[in-house]
PDB file of C-alpha atoms and ligand atoms in Angstrom:
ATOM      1  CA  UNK A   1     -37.183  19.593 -21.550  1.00  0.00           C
ATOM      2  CA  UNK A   2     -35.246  16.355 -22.864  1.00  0.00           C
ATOM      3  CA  UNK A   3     -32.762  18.867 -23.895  1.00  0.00           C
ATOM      4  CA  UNK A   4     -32.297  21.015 -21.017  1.00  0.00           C
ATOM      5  CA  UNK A   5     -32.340  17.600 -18.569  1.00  0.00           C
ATOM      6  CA  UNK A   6     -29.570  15.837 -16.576  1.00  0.00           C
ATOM      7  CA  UNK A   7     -29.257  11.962 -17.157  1.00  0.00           C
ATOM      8  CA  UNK A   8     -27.473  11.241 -13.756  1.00  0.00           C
ATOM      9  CA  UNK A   9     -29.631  13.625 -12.007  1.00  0.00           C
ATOM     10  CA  UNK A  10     -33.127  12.216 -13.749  1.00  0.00           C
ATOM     11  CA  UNK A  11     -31.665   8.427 -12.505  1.00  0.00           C
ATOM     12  CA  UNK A  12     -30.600   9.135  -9.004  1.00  0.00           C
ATOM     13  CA  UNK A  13     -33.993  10.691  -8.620  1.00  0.00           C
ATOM     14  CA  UNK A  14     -35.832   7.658  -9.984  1.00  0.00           C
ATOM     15  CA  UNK A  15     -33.937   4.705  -8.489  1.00  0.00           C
ATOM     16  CA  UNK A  16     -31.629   5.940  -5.370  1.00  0.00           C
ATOM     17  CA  UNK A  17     -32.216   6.695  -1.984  1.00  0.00           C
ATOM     18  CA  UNK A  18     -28.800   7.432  -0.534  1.00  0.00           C
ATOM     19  CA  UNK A  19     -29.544   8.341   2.866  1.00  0.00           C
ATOM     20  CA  UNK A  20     -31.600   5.301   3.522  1.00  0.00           C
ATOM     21  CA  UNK A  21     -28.869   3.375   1.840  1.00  0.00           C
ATOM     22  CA  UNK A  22     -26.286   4.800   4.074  1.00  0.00           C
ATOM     23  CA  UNK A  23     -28.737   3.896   7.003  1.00  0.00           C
ATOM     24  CA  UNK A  24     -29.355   0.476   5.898  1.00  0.00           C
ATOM     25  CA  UNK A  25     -25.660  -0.301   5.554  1.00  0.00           C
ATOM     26  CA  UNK A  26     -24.488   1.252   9.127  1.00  0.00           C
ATOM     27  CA  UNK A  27     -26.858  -0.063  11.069  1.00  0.00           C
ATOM     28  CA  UNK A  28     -26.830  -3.579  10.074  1.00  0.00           C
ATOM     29  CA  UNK A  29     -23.271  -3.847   9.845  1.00  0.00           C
ATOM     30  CA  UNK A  30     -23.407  -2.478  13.712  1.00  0.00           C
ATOM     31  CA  UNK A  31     -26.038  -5.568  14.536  1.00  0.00           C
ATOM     32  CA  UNK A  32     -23.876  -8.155  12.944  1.00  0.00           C
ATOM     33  CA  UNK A  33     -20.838  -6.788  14.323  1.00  0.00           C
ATOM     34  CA  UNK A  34     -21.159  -4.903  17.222  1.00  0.00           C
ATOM     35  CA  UNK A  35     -19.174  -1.996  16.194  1.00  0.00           C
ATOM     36  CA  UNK A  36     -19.156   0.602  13.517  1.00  0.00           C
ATOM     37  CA  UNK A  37     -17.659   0.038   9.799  1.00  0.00           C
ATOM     38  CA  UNK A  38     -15.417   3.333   8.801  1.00  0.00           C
ATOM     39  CA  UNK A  39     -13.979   2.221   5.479  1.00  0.00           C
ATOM     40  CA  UNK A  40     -16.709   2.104   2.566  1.00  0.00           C
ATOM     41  CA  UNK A  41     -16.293   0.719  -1.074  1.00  0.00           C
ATOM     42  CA  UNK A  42     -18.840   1.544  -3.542  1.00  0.00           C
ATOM     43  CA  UNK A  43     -18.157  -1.072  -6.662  1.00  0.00           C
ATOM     44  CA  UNK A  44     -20.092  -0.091 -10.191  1.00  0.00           C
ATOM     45  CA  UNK A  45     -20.242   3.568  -8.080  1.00  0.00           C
ATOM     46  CA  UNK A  46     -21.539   5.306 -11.083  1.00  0.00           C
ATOM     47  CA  UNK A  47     -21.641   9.288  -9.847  1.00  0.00           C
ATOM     48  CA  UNK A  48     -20.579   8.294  -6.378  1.00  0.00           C
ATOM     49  CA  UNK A  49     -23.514   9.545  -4.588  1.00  0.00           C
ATOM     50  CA  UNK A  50     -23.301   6.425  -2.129  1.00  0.00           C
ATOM     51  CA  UNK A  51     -20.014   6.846  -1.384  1.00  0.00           C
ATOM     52  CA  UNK A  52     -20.234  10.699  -0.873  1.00  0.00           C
ATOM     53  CA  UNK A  53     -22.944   9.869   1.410  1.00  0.00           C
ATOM     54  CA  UNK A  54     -20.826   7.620   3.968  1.00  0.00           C
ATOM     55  CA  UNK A  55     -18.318  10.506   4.025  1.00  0.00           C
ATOM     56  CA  UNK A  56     -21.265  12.627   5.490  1.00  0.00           C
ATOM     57  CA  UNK A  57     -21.109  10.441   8.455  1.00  0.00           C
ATOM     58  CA  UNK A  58     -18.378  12.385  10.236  1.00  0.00           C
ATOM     59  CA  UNK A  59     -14.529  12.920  10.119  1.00  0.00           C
ATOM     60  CA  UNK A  60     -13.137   9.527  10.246  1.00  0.00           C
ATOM     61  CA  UNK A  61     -15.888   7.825   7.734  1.00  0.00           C
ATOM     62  CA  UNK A  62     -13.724   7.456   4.332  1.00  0.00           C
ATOM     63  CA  UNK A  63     -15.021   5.601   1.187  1.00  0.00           C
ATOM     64  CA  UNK A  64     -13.763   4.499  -2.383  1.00  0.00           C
ATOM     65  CA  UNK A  65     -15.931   4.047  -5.614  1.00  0.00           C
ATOM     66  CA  UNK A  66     -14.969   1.948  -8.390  1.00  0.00           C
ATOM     67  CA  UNK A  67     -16.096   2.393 -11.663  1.00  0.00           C
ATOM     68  CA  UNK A  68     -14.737   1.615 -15.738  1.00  0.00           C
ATOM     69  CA  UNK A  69     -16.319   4.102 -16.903  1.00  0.00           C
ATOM     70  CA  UNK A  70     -14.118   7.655 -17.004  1.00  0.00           C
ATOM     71  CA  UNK A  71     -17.433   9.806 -18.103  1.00  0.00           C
ATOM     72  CA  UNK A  72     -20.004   8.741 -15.315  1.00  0.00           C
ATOM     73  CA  UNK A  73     -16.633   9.037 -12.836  1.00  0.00           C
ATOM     74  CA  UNK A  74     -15.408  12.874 -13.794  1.00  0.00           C
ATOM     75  CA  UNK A  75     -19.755  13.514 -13.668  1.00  0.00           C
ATOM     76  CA  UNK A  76     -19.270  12.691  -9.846  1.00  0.00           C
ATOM     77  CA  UNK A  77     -16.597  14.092  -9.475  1.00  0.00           C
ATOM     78  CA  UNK A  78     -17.674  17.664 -10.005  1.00  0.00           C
ATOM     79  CA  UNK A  79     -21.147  16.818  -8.946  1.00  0.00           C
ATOM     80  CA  UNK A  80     -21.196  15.082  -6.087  1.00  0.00           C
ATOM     81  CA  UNK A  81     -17.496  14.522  -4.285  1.00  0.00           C
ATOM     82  CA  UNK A  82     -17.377  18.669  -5.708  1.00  0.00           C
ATOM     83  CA  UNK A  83     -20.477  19.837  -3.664  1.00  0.00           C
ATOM     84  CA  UNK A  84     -18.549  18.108  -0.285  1.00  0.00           C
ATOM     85  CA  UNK A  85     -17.572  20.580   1.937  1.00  0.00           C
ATOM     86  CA  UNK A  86     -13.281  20.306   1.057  1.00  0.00           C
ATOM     87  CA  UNK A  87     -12.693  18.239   4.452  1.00  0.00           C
ATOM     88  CA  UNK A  88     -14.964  15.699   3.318  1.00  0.00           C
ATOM     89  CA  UNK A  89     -13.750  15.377  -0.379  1.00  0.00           C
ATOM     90  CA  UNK A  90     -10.271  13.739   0.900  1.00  0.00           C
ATOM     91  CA  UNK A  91     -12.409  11.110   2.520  1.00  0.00           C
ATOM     92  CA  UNK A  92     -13.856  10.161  -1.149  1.00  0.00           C
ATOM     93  CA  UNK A  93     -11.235   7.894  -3.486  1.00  0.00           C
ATOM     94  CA  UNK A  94     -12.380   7.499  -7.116  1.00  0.00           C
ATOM     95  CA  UNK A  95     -10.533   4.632  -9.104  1.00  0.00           C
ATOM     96  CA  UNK A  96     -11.176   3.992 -12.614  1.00  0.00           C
ATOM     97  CA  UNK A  97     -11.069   0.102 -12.632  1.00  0.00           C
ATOM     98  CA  UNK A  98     -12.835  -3.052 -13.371  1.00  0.00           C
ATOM     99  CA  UNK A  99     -14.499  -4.247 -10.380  1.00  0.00           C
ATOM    100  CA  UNK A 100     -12.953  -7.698 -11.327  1.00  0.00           C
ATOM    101  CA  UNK A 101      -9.337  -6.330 -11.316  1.00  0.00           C
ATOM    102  CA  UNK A 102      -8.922  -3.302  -8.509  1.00  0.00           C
ATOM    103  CA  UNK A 103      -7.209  -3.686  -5.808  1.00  0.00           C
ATOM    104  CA  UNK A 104      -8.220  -1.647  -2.608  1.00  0.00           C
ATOM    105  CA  UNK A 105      -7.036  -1.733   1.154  1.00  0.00           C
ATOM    106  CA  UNK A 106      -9.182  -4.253   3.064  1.00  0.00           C
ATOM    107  CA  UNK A 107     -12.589  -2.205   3.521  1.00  0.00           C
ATOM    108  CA  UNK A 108     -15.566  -2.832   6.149  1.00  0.00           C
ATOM    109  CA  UNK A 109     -18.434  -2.756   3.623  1.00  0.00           C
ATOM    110  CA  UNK A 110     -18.626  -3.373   0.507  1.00  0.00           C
ATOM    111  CA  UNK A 111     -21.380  -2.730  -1.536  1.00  0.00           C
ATOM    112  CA  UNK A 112     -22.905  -3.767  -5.002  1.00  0.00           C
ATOM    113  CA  UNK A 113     -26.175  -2.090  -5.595  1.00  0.00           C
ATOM    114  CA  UNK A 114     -29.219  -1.413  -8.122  1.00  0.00           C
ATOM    115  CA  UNK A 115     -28.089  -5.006  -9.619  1.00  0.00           C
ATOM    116  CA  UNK A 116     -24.727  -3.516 -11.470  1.00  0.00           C
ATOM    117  CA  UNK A 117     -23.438  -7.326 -10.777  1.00  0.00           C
ATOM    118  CA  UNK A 118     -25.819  -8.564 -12.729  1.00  0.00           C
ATOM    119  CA  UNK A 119     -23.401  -8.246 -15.807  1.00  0.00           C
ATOM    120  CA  UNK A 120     -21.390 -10.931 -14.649  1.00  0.00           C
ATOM    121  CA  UNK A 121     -23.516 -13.678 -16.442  1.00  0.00           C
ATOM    122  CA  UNK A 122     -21.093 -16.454 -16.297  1.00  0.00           C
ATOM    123  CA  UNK A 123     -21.643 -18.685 -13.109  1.00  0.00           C
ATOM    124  CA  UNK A 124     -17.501 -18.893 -12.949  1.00  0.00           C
ATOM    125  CA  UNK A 125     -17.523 -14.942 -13.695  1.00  0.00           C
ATOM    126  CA  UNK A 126     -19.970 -14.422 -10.990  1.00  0.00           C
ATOM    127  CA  UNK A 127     -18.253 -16.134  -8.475  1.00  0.00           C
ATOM    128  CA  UNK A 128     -14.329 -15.127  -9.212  1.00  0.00           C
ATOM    129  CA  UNK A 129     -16.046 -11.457  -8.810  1.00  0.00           C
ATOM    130  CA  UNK A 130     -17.373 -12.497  -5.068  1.00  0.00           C
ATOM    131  CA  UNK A 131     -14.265 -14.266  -4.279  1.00  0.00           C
ATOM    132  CA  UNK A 132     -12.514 -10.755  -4.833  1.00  0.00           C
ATOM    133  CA  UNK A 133     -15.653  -9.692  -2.655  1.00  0.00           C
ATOM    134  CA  UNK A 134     -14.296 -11.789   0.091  1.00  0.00           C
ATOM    135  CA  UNK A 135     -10.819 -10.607  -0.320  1.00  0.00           C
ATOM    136  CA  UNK A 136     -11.355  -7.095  -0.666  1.00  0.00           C
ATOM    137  CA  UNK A 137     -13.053  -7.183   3.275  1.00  0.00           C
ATOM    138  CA  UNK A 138     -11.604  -7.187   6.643  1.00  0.00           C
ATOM    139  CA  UNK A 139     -11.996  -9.832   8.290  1.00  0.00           C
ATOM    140  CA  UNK A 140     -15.340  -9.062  10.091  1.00  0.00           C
ATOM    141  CA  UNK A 141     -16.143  -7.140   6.903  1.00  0.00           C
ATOM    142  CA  UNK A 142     -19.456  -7.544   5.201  1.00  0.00           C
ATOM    143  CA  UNK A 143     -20.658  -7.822   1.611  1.00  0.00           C
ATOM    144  CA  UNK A 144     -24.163  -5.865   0.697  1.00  0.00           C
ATOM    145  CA  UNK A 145     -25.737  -6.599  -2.681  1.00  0.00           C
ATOM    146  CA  UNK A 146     -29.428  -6.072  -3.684  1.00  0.00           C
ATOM    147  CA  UNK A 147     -31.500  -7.929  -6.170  1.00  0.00           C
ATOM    148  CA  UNK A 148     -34.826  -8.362  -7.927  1.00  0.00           C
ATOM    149  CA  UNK A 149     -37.144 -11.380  -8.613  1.00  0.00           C
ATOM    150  CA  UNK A 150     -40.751 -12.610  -8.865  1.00  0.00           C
ATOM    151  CA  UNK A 151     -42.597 -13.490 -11.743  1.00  0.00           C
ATOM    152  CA  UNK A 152     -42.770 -10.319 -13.102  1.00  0.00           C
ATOM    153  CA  UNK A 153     -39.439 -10.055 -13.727  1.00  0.00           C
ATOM    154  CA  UNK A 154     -39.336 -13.034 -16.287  1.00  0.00           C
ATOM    155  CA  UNK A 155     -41.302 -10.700 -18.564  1.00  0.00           C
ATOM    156  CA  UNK A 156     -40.652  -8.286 -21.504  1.00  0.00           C
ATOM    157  CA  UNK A 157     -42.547  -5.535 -20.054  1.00  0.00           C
ATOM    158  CA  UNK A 158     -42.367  -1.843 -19.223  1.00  0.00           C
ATOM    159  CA  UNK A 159     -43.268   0.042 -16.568  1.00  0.00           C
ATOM    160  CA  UNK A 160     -43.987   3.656 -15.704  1.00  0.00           C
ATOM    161  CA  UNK A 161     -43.361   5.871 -12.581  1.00  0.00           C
ATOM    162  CA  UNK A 162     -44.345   9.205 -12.321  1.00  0.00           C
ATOM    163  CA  UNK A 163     -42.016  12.081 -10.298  1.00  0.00           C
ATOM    164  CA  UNK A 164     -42.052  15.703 -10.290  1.00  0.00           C
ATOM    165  CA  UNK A 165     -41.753  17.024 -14.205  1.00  0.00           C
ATOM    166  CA  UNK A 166     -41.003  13.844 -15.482  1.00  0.00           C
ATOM    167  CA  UNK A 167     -41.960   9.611 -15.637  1.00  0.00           C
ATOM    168  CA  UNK A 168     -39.587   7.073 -15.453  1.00  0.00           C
ATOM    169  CA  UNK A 169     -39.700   4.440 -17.734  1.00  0.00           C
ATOM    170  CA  UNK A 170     -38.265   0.851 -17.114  1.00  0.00           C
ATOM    171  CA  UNK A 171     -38.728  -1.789 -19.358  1.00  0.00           C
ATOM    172  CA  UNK A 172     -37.736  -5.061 -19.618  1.00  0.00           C
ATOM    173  CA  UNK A 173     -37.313  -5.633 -23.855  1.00  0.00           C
ATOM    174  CA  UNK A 174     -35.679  -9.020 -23.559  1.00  0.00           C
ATOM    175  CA  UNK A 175     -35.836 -12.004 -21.571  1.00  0.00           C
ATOM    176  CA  UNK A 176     -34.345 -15.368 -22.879  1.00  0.00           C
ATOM    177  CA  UNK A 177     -35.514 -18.268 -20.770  1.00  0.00           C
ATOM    178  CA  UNK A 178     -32.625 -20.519 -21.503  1.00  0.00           C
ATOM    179  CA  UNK A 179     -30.092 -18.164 -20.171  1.00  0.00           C
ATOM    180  CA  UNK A 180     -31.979 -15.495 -18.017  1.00  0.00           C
ATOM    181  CA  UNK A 181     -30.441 -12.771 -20.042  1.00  0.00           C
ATOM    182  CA  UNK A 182     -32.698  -9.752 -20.163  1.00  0.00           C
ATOM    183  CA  UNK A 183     -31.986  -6.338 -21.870  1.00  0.00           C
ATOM    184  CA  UNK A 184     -33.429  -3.455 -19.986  1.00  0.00           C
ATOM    185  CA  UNK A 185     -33.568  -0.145 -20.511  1.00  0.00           C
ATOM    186  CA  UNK A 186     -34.097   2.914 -18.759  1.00  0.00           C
ATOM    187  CA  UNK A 187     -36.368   5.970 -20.702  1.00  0.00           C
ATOM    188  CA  UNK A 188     -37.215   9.283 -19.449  1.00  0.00           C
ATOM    189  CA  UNK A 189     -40.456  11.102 -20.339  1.00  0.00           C
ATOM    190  CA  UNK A 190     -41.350  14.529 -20.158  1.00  0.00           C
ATOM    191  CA  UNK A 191     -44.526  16.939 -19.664  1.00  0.00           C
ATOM    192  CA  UNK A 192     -43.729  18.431 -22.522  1.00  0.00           C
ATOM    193  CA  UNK A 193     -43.672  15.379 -24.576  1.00  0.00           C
ATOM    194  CA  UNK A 194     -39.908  15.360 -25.194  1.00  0.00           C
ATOM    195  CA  UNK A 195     -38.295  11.826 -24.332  1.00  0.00           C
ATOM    196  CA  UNK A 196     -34.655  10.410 -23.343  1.00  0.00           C
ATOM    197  CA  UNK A 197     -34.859   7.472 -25.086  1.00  0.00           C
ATOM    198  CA  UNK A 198     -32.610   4.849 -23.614  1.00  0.00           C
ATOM    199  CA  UNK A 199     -30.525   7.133 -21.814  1.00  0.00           C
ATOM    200  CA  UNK A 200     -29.274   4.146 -20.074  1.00  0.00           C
ATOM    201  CA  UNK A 201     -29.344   0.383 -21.174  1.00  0.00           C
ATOM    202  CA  UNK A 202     -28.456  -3.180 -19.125  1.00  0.00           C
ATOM    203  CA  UNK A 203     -27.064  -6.112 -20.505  1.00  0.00           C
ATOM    204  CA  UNK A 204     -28.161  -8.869 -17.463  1.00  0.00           C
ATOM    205  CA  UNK A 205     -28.613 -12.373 -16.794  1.00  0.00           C
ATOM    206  CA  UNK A 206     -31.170 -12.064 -14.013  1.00  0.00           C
ATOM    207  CA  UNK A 207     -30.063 -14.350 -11.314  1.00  0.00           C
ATOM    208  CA  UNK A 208     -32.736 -15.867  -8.463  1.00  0.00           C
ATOM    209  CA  UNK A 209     -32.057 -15.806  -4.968  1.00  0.00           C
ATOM    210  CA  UNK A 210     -30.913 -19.031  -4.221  1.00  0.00           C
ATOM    211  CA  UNK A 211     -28.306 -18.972  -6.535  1.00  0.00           C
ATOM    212  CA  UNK A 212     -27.379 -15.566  -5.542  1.00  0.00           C
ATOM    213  CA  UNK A 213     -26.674 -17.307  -2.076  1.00  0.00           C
ATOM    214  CA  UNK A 214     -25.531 -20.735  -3.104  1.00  0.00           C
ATOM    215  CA  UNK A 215     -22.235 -18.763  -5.159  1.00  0.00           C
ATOM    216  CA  UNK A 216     -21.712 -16.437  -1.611  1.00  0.00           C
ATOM    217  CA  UNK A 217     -21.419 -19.676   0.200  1.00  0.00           C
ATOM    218  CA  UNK A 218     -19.022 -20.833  -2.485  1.00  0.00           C
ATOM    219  CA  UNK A 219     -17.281 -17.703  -2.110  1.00  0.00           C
ATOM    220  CA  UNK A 220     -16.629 -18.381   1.371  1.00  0.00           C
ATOM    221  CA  UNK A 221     -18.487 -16.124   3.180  1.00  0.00           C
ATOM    222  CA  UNK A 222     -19.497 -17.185   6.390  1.00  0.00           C
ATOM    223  CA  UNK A 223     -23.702 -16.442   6.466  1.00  0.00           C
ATOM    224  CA  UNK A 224     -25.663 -14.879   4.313  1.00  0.00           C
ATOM    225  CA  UNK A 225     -28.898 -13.551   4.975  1.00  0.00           C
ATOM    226  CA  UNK A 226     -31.823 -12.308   2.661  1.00  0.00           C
ATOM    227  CA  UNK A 227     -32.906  -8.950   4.092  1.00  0.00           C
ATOM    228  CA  UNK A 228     -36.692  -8.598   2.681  1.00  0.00           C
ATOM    229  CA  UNK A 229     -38.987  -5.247   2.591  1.00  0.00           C
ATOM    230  CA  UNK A 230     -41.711  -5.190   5.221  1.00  0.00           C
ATOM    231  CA  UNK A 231     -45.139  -3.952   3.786  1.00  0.00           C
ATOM    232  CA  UNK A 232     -47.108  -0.176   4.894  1.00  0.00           C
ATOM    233  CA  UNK A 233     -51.323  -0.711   5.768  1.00  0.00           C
ATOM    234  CA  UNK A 234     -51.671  -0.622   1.675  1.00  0.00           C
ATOM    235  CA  UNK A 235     -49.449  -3.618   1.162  1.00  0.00           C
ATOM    236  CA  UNK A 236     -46.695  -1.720  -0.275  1.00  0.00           C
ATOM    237  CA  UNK A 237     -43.353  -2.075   0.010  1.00  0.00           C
ATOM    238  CA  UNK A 238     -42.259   0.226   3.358  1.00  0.00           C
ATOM    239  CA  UNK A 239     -38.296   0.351   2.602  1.00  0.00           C
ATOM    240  CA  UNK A 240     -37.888  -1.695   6.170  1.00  0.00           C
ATOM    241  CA  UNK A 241     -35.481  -4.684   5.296  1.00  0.00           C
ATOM    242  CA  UNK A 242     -35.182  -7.622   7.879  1.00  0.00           C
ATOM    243  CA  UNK A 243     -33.945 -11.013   7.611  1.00  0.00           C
ATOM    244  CA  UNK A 244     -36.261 -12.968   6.145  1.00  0.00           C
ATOM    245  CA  UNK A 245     -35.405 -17.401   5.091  1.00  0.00           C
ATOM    246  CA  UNK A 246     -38.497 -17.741   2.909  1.00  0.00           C
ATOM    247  CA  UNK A 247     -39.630 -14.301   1.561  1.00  0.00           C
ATOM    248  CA  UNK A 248     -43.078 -13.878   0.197  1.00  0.00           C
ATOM    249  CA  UNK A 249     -44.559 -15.320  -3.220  1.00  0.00           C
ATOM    250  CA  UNK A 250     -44.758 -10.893  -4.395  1.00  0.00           C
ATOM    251  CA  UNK A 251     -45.640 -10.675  -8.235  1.00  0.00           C
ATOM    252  CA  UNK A 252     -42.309  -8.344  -8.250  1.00  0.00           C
ATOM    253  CA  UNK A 253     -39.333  -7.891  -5.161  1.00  0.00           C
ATOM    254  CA  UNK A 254     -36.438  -5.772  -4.327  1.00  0.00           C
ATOM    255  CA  UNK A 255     -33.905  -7.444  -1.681  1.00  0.00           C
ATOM    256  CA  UNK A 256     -30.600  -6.770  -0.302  1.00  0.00           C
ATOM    257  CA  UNK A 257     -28.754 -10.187   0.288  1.00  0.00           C
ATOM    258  CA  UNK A 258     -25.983  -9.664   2.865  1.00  0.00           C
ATOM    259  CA  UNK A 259     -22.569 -12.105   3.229  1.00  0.00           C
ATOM    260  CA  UNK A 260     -20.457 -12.052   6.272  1.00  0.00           C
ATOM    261  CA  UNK A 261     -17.215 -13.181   6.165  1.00  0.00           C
TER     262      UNK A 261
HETATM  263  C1  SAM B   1     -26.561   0.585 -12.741  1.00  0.00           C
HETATM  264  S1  SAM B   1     -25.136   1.687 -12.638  1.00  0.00           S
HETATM  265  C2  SAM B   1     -25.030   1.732 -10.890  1.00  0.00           C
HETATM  266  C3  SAM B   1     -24.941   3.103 -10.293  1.00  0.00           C
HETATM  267  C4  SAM B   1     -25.029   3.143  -8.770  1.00  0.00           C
HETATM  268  N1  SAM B   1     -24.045   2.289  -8.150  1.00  0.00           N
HETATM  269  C5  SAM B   1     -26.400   2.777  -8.250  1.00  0.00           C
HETATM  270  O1  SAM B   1     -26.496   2.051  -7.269  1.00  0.00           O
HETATM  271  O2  SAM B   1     -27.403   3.239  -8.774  1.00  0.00           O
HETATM  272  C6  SAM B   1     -23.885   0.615 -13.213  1.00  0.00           C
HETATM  273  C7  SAM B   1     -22.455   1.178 -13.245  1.00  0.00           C
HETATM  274  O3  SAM B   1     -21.561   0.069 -13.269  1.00  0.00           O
HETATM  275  C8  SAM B   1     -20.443   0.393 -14.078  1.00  0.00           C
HETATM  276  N2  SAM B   1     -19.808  -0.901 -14.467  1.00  0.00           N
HETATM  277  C9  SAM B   1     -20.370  -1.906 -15.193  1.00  0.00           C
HETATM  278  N3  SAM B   1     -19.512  -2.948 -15.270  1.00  0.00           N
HETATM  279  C10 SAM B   1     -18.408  -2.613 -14.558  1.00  0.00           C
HETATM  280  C11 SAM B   1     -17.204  -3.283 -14.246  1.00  0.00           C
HETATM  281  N4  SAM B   1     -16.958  -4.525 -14.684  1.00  0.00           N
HETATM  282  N5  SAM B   1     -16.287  -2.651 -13.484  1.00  0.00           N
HETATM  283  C12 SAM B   1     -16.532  -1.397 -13.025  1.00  0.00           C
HETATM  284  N6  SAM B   1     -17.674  -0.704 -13.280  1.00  0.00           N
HETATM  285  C13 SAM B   1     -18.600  -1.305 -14.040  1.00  0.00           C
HETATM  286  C14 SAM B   1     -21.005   1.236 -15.199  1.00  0.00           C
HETATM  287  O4  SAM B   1     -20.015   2.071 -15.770  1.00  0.00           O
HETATM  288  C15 SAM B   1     -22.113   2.028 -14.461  1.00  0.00           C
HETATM  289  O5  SAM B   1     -21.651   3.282 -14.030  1.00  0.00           O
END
């Protein structure tokens, strides 16, 4: 089964919801706003699923992805922009880039998700990549990152999820207190007993909230708000994200910080 399986496929199935992404993004640009954002970039876009999402939207949605990495890029390519009907297809811009380098016209959104940004470790790294943020934004544009935290996340641990033919595996090898750098990796398990053993792998610092904020301010974004996950009747997370100032003392999080201009 580990031979036969799709890494992209296996991963967007464990860690993306793209229609409640696209959701997320629309609507809350339209409540800080008051009107509707058009022009989408996807940074660290991996297979572009996000951005051929935001196409979906209708004829005059158009996004861009950015990604280094030519494989993962020509994987989307004929994967995902390729399964667009043709009309939608010219809406979708790949560029093989460095986030910290492209230049794009001035988009509404831009989004950094499932932590990619996380590999700027530097403090000056991490904010010359926001300050590109700013640039790269209209000027009622808005930023949308997400990120993880609690005390959980300071730990080497690993952690299983089960879905349909196969468990997901993330685990946290390496954590070094004095600089928050963690190595995680990603592992895929199957009935059979086959395994994908680190089919993908994440050099991090893991950066908390408040400095997360404190470098958008820097930036020179306007506001930014912490958007935190409601909870169902079980306590579990309910994929609801409101602005929240204090957040809750959770074991483990998920949150998407957003930055107006
Ligand atoms: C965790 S995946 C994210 C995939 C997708 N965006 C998501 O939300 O699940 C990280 C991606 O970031 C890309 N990447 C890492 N550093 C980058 C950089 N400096 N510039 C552009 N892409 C980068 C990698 O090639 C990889 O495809």
């Amino acid at each position: 089964m580990a031979d036969k399986a799709d890494i992209h496929e296996l991963y967007e199935e464990s860690v993306q919801n793209v229609e409640n992404e696209v959701e997320f993004l629309k609507t809350t640009f339209t409540e800080l706003t008051g009107r509707t954002a058009y022009l989408f970039r996807e940074d660290f876009c991996g297979t572009a699923s996000l951005a051929c999402e935001w196409v979906k939207q209708g004829k005059e949605f158009s996004a861009i992805g950015v990604d280094y990495d030519p494989s993962v890029l020509e994987w989307g390519r004929k994967n995902r922009v390729g399964r667009l009907a043709t009309e939608e297809q010219a809406r979708v811009r790949l560029i093989e880039s460095d986030v910290q380098t492209v230049e794009t016209p001035k988009v509404d959104i831009l989004a950094a998700f499932n932590f990619s940004y996380w590999i700027f470790e530097e403090r000056a790294q991490m904010l010359n990549y926001m300050r590109r943020c700013y640039d790269a934004i209209n000027d009622d544009g808005v930023l949308f990152m997400d990120m993880f935290g609690g005390p959980e996340s300071f730990e080497e641990t690993k952690e299983k999820t089960k879905y349909k033919g196969f468990s997901y595996i993330w685990e946290q090898a390496e954590f070094h207190p004095i600089t928050n750098h963690m190595q995680c990796y990603i592992h895929f398990k199957f009935k059979d007993g086959s395994k994908l053993k680190r089919a993908f792998s994440y050099a991090w610092r893991l950066w908390t909230a408040p400095e997360i904020r404190d470098l958008l301010l820097e930036a020179g974004f306007a506001n930014v708000t912490v958007y935190w996950e409601g909870e169902d009747e079980d306590g579990e997370g309910d994929g609801v994200f409101t602005p929240n100032d204090k957040g809750e003392a959770d074991l483990a999080w998920i949150a998407y910080i957003v930055a107006e201009k």
